[in-house]
Coordinates of C-alpha atoms in Angstrom, one line a residue:
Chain X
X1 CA 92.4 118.9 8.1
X2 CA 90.1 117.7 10.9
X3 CA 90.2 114.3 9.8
X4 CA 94.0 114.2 9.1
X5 CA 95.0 114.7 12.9
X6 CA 92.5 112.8 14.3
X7 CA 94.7 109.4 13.5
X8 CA 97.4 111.3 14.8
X9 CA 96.0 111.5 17.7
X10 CA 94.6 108.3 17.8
X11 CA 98.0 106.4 17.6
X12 CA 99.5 107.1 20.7
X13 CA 96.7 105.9 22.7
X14 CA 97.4 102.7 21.5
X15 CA 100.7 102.6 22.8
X16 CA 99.3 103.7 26.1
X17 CA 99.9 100.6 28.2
X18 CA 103.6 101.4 28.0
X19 CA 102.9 104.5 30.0
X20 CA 102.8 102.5 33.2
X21 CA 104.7 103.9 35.6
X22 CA 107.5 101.1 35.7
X23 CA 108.1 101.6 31.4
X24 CA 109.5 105.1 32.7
X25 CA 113.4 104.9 33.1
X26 CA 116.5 104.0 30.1
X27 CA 117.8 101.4 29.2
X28 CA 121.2 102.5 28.1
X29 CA 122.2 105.0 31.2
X30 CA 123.4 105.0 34.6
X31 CA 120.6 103.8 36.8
X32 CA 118.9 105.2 39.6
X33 CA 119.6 104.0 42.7
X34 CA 116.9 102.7 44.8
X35 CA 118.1 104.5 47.9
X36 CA 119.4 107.7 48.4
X37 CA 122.5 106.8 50.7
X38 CA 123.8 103.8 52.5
X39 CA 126.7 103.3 55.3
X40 CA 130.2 102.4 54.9
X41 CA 129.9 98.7 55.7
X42 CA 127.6 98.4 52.9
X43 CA 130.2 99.4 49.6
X44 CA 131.8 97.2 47.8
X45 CA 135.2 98.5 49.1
X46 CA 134.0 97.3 52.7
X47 CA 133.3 94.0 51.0
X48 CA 135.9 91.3 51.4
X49 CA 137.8 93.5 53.6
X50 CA 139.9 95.0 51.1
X51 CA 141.2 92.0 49.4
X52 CA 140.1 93.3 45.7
X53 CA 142.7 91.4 45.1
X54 CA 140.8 88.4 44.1
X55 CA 138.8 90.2 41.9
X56 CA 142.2 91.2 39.5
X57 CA 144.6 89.1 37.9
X58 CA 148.0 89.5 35.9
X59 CA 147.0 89.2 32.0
X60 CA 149.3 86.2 31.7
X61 CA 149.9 83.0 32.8
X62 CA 152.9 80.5 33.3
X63 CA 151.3 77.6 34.2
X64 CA 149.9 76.7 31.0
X65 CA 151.5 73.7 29.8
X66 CA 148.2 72.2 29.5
X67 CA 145.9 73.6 27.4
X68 CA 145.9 72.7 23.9
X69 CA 147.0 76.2 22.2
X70 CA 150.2 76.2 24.5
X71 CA 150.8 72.3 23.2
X72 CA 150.9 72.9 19.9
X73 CA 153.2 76.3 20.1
X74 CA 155.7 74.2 22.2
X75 CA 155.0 71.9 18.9
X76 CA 155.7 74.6 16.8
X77 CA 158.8 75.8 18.3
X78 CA 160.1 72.3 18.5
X79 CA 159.4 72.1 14.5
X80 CA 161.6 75.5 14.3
X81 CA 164.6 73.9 16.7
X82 CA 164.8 70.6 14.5
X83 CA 164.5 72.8 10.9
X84 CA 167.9 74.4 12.4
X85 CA 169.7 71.8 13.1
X86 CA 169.2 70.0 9.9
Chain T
X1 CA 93.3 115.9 48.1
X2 CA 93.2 116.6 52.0
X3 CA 95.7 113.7 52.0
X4 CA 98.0 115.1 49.6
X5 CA 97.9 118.1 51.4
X6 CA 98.2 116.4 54.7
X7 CA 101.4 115.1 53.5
X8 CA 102.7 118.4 52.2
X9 CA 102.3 120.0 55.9
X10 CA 104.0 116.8 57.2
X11 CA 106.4 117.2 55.1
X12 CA 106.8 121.2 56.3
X13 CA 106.1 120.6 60.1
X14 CA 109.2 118.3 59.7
X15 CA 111.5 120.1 56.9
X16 CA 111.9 116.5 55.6
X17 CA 112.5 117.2 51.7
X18 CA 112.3 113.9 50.7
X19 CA 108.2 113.6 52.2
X20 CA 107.8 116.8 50.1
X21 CA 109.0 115.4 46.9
X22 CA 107.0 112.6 47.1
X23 CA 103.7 114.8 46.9
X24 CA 105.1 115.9 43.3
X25 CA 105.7 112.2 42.2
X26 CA 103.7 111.7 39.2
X27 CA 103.5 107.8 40.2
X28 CA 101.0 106.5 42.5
X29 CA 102.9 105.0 45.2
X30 CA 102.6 101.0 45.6
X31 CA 100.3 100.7 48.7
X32 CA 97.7 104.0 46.7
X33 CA 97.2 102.7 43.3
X34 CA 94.5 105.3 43.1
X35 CA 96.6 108.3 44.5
X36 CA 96.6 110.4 41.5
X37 CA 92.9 109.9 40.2
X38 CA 91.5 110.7 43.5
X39 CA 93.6 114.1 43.5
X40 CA 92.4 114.8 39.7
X41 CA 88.9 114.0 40.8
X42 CA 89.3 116.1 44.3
X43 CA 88.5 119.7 42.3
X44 CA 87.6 120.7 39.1
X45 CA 89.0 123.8 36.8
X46 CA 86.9 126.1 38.5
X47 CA 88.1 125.8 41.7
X48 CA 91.4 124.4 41.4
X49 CA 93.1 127.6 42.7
X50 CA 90.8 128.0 45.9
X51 CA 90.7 124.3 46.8
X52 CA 94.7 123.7 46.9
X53 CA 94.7 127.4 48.9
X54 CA 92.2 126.3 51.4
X55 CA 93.8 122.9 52.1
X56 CA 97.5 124.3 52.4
X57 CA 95.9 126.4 54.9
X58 CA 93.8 124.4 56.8
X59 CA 96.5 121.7 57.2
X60 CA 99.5 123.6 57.9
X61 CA 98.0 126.1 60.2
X62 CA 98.0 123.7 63.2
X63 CA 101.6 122.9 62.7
X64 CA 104.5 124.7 61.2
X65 CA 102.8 128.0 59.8
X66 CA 103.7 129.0 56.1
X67 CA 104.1 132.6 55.4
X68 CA 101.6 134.1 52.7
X69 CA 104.4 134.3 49.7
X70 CA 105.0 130.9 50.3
X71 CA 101.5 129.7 50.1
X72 CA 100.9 131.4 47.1
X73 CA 104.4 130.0 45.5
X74 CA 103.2 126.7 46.5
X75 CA 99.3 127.1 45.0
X76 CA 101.0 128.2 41.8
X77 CA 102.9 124.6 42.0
X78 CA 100.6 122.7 42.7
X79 CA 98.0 123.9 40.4
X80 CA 100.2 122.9 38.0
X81 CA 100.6 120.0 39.1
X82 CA 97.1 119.0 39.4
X83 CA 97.0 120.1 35.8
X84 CA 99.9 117.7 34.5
X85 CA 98.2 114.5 36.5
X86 CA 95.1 115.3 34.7
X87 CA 97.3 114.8 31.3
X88 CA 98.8 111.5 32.4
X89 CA 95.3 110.2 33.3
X90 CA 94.1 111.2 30.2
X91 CA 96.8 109.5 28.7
X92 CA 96.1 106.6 30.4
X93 CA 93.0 106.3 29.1
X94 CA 93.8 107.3 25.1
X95 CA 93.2 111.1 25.5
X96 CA 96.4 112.6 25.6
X97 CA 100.1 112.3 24.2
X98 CA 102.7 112.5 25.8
X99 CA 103.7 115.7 24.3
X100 CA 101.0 117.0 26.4
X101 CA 102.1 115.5 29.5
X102 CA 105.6 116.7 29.1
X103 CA 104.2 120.4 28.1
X104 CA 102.4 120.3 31.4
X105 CA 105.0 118.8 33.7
X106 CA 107.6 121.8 32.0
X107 CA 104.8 124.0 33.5
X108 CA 105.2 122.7 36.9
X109 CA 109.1 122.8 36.8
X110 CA 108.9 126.6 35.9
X111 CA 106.6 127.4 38.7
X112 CA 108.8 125.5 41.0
X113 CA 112.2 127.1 39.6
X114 CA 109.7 130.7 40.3
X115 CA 109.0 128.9 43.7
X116 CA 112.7 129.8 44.7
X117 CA 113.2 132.6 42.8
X118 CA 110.3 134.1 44.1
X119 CA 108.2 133.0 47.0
X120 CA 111.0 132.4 49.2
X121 CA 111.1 128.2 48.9
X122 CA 113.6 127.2 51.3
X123 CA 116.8 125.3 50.7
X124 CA 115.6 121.9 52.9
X125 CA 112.6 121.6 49.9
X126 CA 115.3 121.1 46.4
X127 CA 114.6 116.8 46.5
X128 CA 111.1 118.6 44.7
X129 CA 113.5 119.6 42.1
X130 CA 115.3 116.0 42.2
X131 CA 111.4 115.2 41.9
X132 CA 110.3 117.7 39.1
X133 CA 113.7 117.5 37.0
X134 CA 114.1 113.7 37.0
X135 CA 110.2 113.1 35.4
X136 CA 110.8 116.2 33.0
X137 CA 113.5 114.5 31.4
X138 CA 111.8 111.0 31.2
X139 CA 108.8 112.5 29.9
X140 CA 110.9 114.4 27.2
X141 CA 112.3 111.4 25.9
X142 CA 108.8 109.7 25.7
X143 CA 107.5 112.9 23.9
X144 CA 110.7 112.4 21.3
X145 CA 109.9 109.0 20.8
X146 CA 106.0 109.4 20.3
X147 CA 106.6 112.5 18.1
X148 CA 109.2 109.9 15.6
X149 CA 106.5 107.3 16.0
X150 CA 104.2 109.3 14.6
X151 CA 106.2 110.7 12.2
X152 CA 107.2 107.5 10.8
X153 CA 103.8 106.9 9.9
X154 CA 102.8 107.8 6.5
X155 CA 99.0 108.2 7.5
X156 CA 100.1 111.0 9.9
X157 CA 103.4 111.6 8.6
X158 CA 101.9 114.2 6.2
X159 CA 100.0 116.3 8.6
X160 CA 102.5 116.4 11.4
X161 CA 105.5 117.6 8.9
X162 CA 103.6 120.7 8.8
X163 CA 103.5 121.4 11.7
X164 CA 107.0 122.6 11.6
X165 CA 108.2 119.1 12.4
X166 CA 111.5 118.2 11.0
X167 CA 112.2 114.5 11.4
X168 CA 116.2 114.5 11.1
X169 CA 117.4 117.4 13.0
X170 CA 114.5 117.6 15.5
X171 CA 114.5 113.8 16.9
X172 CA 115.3 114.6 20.4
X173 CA 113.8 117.7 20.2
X174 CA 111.8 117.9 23.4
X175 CA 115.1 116.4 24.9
X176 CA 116.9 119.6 24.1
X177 CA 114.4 121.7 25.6
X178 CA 114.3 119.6 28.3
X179 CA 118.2 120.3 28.8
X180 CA 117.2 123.9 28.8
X181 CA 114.9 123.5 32.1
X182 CA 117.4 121.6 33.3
X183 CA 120.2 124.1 33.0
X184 CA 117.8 126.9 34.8
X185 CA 117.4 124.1 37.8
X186 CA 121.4 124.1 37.9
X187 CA 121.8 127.7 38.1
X188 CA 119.2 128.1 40.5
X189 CA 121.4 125.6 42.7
X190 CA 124.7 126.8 41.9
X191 CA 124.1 130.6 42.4
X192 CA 122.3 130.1 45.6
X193 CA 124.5 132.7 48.1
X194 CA 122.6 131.2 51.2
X195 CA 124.9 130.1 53.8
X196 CA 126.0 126.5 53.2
X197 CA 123.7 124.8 55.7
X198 CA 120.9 126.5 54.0
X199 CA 121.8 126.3 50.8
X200 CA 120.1 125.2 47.3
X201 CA 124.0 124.0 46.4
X202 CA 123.2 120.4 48.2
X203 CA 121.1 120.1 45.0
X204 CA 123.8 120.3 42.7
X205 CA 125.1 117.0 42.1
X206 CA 121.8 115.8 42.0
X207 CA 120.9 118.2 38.9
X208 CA 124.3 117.7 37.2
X209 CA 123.7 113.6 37.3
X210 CA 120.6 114.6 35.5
X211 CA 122.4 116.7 32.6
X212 CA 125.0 114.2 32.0
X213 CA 122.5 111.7 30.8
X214 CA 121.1 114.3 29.2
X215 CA 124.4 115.0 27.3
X216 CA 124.8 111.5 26.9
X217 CA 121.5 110.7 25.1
X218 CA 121.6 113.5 23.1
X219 CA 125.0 112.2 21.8
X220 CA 127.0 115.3 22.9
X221 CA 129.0 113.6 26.0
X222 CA 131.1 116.4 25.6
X223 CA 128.6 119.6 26.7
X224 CA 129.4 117.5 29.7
X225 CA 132.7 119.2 30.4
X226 CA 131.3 122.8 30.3
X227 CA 129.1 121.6 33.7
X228 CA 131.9 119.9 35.2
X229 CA 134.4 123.9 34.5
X230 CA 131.5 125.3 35.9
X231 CA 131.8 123.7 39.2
X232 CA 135.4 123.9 39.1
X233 CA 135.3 127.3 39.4
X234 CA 133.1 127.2 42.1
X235 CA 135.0 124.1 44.1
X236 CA 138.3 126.4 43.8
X237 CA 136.9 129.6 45.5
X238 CA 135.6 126.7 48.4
X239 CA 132.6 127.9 47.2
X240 CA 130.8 124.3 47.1
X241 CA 130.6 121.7 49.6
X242 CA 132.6 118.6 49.1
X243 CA 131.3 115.7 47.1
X244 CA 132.5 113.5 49.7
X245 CA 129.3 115.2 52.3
X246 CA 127.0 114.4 49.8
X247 CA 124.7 110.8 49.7
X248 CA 126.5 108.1 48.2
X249 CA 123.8 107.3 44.7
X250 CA 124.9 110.8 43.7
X251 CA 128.8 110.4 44.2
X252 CA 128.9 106.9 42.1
X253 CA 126.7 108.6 39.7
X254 CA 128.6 111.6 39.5
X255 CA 131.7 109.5 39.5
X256 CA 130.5 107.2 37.1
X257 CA 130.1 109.9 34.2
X258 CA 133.1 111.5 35.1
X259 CA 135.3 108.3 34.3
X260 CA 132.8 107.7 31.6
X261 CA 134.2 111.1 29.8
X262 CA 138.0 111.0 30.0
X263 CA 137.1 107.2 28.8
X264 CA 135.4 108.3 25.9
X265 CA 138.5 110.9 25.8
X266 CA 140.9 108.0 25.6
X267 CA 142.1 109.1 29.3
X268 CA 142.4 105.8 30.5
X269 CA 144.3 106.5 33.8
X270 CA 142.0 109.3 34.8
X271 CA 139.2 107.6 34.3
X272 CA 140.1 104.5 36.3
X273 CA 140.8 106.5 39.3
X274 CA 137.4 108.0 39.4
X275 CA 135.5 104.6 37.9
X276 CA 137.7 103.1 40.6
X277 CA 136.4 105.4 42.8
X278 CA 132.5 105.3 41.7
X279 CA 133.2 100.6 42.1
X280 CA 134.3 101.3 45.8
X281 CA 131.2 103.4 46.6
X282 CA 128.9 101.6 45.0
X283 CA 126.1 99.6 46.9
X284 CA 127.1 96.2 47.5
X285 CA 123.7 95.2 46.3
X286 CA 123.4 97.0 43.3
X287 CA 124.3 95.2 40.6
X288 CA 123.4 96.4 37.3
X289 CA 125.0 100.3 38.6
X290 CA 128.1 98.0 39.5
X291 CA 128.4 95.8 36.4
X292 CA 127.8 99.7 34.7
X293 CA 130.8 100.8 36.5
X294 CA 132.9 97.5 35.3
X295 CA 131.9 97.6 31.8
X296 CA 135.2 100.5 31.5
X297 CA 136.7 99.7 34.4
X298 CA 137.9 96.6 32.9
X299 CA 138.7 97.7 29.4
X300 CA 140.4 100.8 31.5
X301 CA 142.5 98.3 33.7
X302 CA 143.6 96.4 30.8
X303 CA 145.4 99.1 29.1
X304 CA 146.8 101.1 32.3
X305 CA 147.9 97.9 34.3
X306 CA 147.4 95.0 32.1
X307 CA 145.3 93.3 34.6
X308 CA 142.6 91.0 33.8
X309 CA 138.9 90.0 35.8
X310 CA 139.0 86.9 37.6
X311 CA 136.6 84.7 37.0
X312 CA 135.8 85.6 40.6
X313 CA 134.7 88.8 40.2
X314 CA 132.9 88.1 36.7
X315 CA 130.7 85.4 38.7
X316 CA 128.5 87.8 40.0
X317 CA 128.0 89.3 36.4
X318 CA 126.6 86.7 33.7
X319 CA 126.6 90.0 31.1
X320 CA 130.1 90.8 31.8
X321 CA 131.2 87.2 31.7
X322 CA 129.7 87.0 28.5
X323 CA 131.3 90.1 27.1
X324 CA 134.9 89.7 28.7
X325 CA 135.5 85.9 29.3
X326 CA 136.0 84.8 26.2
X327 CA 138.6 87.8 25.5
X328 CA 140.7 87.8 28.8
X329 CA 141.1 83.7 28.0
X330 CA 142.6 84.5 24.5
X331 CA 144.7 87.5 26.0
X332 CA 146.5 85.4 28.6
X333 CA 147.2 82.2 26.1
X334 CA 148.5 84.9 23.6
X335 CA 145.6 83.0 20.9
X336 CA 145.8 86.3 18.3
X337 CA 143.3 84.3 16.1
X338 CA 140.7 83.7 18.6
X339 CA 141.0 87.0 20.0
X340 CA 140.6 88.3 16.7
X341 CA 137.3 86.3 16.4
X342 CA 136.2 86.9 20.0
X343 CA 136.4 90.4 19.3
X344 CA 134.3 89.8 16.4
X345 CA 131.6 87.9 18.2
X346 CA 131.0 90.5 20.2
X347 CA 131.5 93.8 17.9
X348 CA 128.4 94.8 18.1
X349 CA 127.9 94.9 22.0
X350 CA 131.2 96.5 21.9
X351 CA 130.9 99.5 19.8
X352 CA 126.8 99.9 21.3
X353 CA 129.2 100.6 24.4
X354 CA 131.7 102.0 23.0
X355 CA 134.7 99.8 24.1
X356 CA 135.5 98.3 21.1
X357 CA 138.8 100.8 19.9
X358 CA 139.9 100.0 23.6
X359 CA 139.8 96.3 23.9
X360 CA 141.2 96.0 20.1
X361 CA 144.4 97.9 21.7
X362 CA 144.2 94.7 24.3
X363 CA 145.7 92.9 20.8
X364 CA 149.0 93.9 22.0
X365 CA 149.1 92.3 25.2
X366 CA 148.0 89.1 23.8
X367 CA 150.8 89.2 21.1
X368 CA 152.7 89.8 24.1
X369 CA 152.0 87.0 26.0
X370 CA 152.8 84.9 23.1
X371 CA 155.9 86.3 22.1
X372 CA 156.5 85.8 26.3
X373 CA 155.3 82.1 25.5
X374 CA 158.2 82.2 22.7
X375 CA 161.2 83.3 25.4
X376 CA 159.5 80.9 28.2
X377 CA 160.2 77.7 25.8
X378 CA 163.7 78.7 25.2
X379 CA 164.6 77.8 28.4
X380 CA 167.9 78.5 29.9
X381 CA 171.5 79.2 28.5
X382 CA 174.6 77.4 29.9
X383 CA 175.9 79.1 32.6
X384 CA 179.2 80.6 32.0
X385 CA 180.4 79.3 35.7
X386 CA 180.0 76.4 37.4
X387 CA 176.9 77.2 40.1
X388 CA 176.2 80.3 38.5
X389 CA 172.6 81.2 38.5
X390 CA 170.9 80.0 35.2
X391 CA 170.2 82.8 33.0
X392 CA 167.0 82.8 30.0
X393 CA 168.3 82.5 27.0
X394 CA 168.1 85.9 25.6
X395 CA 169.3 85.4 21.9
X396 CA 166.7 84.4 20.2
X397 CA 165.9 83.6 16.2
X398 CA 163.4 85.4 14.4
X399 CA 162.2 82.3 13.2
X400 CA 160.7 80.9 16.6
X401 CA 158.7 84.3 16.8
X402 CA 157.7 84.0 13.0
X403 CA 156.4 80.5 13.6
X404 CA 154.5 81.5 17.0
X405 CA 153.1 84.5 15.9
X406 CA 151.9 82.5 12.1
X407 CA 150.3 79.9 14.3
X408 CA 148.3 82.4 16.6
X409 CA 147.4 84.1 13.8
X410 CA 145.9 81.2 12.5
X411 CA 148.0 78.9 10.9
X412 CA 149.4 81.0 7.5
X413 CA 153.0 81.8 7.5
X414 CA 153.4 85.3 8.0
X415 CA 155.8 87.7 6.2
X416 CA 159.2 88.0 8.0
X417 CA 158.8 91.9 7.7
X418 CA 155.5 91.6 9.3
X419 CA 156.8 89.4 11.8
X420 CA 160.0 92.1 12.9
X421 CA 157.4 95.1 12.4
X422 CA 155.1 93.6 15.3
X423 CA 157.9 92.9 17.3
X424 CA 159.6 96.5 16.5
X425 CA 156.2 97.9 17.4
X426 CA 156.5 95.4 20.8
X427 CA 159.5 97.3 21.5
X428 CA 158.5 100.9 21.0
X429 CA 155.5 100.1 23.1
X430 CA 157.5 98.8 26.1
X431 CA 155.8 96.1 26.1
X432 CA 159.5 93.9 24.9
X433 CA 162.8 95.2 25.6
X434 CA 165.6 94.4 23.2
X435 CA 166.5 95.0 19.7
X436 CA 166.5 92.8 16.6
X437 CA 169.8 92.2 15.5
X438 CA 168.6 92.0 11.4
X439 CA 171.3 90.8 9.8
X440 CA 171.5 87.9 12.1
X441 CA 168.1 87.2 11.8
X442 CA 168.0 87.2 15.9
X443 CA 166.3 89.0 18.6
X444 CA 168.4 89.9 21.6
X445 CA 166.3 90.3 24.7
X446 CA 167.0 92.5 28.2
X447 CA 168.7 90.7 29.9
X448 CA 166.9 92.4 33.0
X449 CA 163.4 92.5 32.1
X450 CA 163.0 91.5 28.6
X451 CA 158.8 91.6 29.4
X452 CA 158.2 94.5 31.9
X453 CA 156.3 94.3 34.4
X454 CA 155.7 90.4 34.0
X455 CA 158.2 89.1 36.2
X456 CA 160.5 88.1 33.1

């Protein structure tokens, strides 16, 4: 019995360099902040002075004439017009 | 250890909470690599108890004086403490697990939690609990992993299973103890009937950011919302100070989760008020807590308001650019094929963050857009009066749908049926107002907002 846990034991302290202090904290969760509290002027809502609007845009556009997927449905629709009138 | 204890009476002389937590960190601080050792090394067993008495003593009696409860309360901690430093020393060096270190730092939290129950700890002293409870829960989860890495080992496998180890259910085992300890620190807080300038409720937020991730790691997000009734109760009686007097790291955090769980509850409008509200707080500086907050803030803002990141505000996030880019491109051009395979790309970042279901509902706003794309191109009827304003050209054949949506879909013809279900489904959604005449094989669009919302 001894000599079966003594490996046990054993195997963790090869991990051991991982137990420096900056291994300690998650990966996949909200992180710590590294200070406690700061003022207004420092937020992101002070930044910009309140035009988020930049940061947000309408999930469409209009002016899209140019790219190639927009060219070849104008294409497409053209193809549909012309099968009509035949 | 006269330093430690130098601190300690600092920290007392001045009531500052924050210098008292520090003495309890179980990290040497940058500029004292060698904290920690030299406290291990400053007594042995023997003396332990007398040592720590004598220098509480001795360096608080020539500034603020500590009452005798209280100095025993805090020997009792700090004993413990000195105990659970010699375990991560030892562990440093080979000679312990972390099992032991988290068995030992559980110790300390318990004759903290007695500190208050007890010995009279006052209310300015709880950042040692933000101290104590924030390492419990690290050291749980390193105890968890150890305990599976050893357990996946065949050469110890054997002898550890008997030890009443079972693999499956018991994984985060030490986690769920650790929840436990954590729970007894948020009673201790909540039930605290001190006046509120004295009180141990300023810890509260603090603990409860502690037992989300808690929840969250252990998979059950939900145990989350028995916390948050809890404080309900206790915010509707005026009972708890408001979140807004507390320091800004714990109202993000607190507002994070909170958005977090009516996201994972599919409330999306909810929980882009209070990710909203966690984004505005947040530290201008602090970017992986912000690009946190916009990893559902964007899926969030794309269902309630349809509105996309610009590639300003995705600049400052290479991750996020990564993740959403390629999507909100497809989404505006109404590409359903690329979307499709975009979506694919990054499936398995998505469901690791569990934002998949919600951006695959962003399908609809990219059919959309192309079926937008369709009633853009037809242009304008005749006006029925001379220098009448032009009106869109509302009627519309099925046909110039069928061959948009075939095309975005990559090229096959679709299945007229399919093609009038999407668009039916367009319709119910709000998303398209009209109604397919069938028979005619047309659509006939609003006249009046025939895309709501879009300016069409």
């Amino acid at each position: 019995m001894a000599s079966d846990t003594k490996p046990a034991e054993e195997k963790p302290a090869e991990q051991k360099p991982e137990q420096k202090p900056t291994a300690l904290g998650e990966d996949d969760e909200f992180e710590d902040f590294p200070v406690d509290d700061w003022p207004e002027d420092q937020t992101e809502a002070a930044q910009g002075s309140g035009e988020t609007k930049h940061l947000w845009e309408e999930s469409w556009d209009d002016d899209d004439t140019t790219d190639d997927f927009s060219a070849q449905l104008k294409e497409e629709l053209k193809k549909v017009e012309a099968a009509k009138r035949r | 250890m006269n330093e430690l204890f130098d601190d300690f009476a600092q920290a007392h002389a001045r009531q500052n909470g924050y210098q008292l937590a520090q003495t309890l960190s179980p990290v040497a601080p940058p500029g004292q690599p060698n904290r920690l050792r030299a406290i291990w090394q400053g007594t042995n067993f023997h003396s332990v108890k007398g040592d720590i008495k004598h220098f509480i003593k001795t360096n608080t009696s020539h500034r603020q004086k500590l009452d005798h409860t209280e100095v025993n309360g805090w020997v009792e901690v700090y004993m413990a403490y000195w105990n659970a430093i010699g375990e991560i020393l030892a562990g440093e060096s080979g000679k312990s697990s972390w099992t032991k270190v988290y068995e030992s730092w559980k110790e300390l939290t318990s004759m903290l939690i007695r500190g208050y129950n007890s010995f009279g700890f006052a209310a300015w002293t709880i950042p040692s609990l933000y101290m104590v409870g924030k390492y419990l829960r690290l050291f749980a989860i390193k105890s968890d992993e150890e305990r599976n890495r050893t357990a996946n080992d065949p050469a110890v496998g054997a002898s550890l299973m008997q030890d009443d180890f079972d693999s499956e259910t018991d994984k985060q085992g030490q986690l769920r103890d650790c929840e436990q300890h954590l729970k007894r620190i948020f009673t201790l807080c909540l039930n605290d009937r001190a006046p509120l300038e004295e009180s141990r409720k300023w810890g509260i937020y603090f603990i409860i950011n502690l037992l989300f991730k808690t929840y969250f790691k252990l998979n059950s997000a939900s145990l989350s919302r028995t916390i948050l009734k809890t404080l309900a109760v206790y915010k509707d009686k005026g009972d708890m100070p408001p979140l807004e007097m507390f320091p800004k790291s714990q109202r993000v955090t607190f507002k994070y989760y909170e958005g977090i769980l009516f996201f994972l509850e599919e409330n999306y409008v909810e929980a882009e008020t209070h990710l909203t509200e966690a984004w505005k707080l947040c530290h201008k500086d602090a970017a992986p807590q912000a690009e946190r907050i916009l990893t559902y803030l964007i899926p969030c803002r794309l269902l309630t308001s349809h509105v996309l990141p610009t590639k300003a505000l995705l600049a400052n996030y290479p991750r996020l650019q990564e993740l959403f880019l390629p999507l909100a491109t497809c989404i505006k051009s109404g590409n359903l094929r690329a979307f499709d395979l975009a979506l694919q790309k990054g499936e398995d970042e998505f469901v690791k963050r569990r934002i998949y279901l919600t951006l695959e509902r962003g399908r609809d706003i990219a059919l959309r857009n192309l079926l937008r794309k369709v009633f853009l191109a037809g242009g304008f009827d005749e006006p029925k009066e001379d220098g009448g304003a032009p009106v869109r050209r509302t009627r519309v054949p099925v046909a110039e749908f069928r061959a948009a949506i075939s095309m975005g879909s990559g090229g096959d013809l679709i299945d007229p049926d399919e093609v009038e279900c999407l668009m039916a489904n367009m319709i119910y959604k709000d998303l398209m107002k009209g109604y397919i005449a069938r028979e005619r094989g047309i659509v006939v669009l609003s006249k009046k907002g025939a895309f709501p919302g879009t300016g069409l």
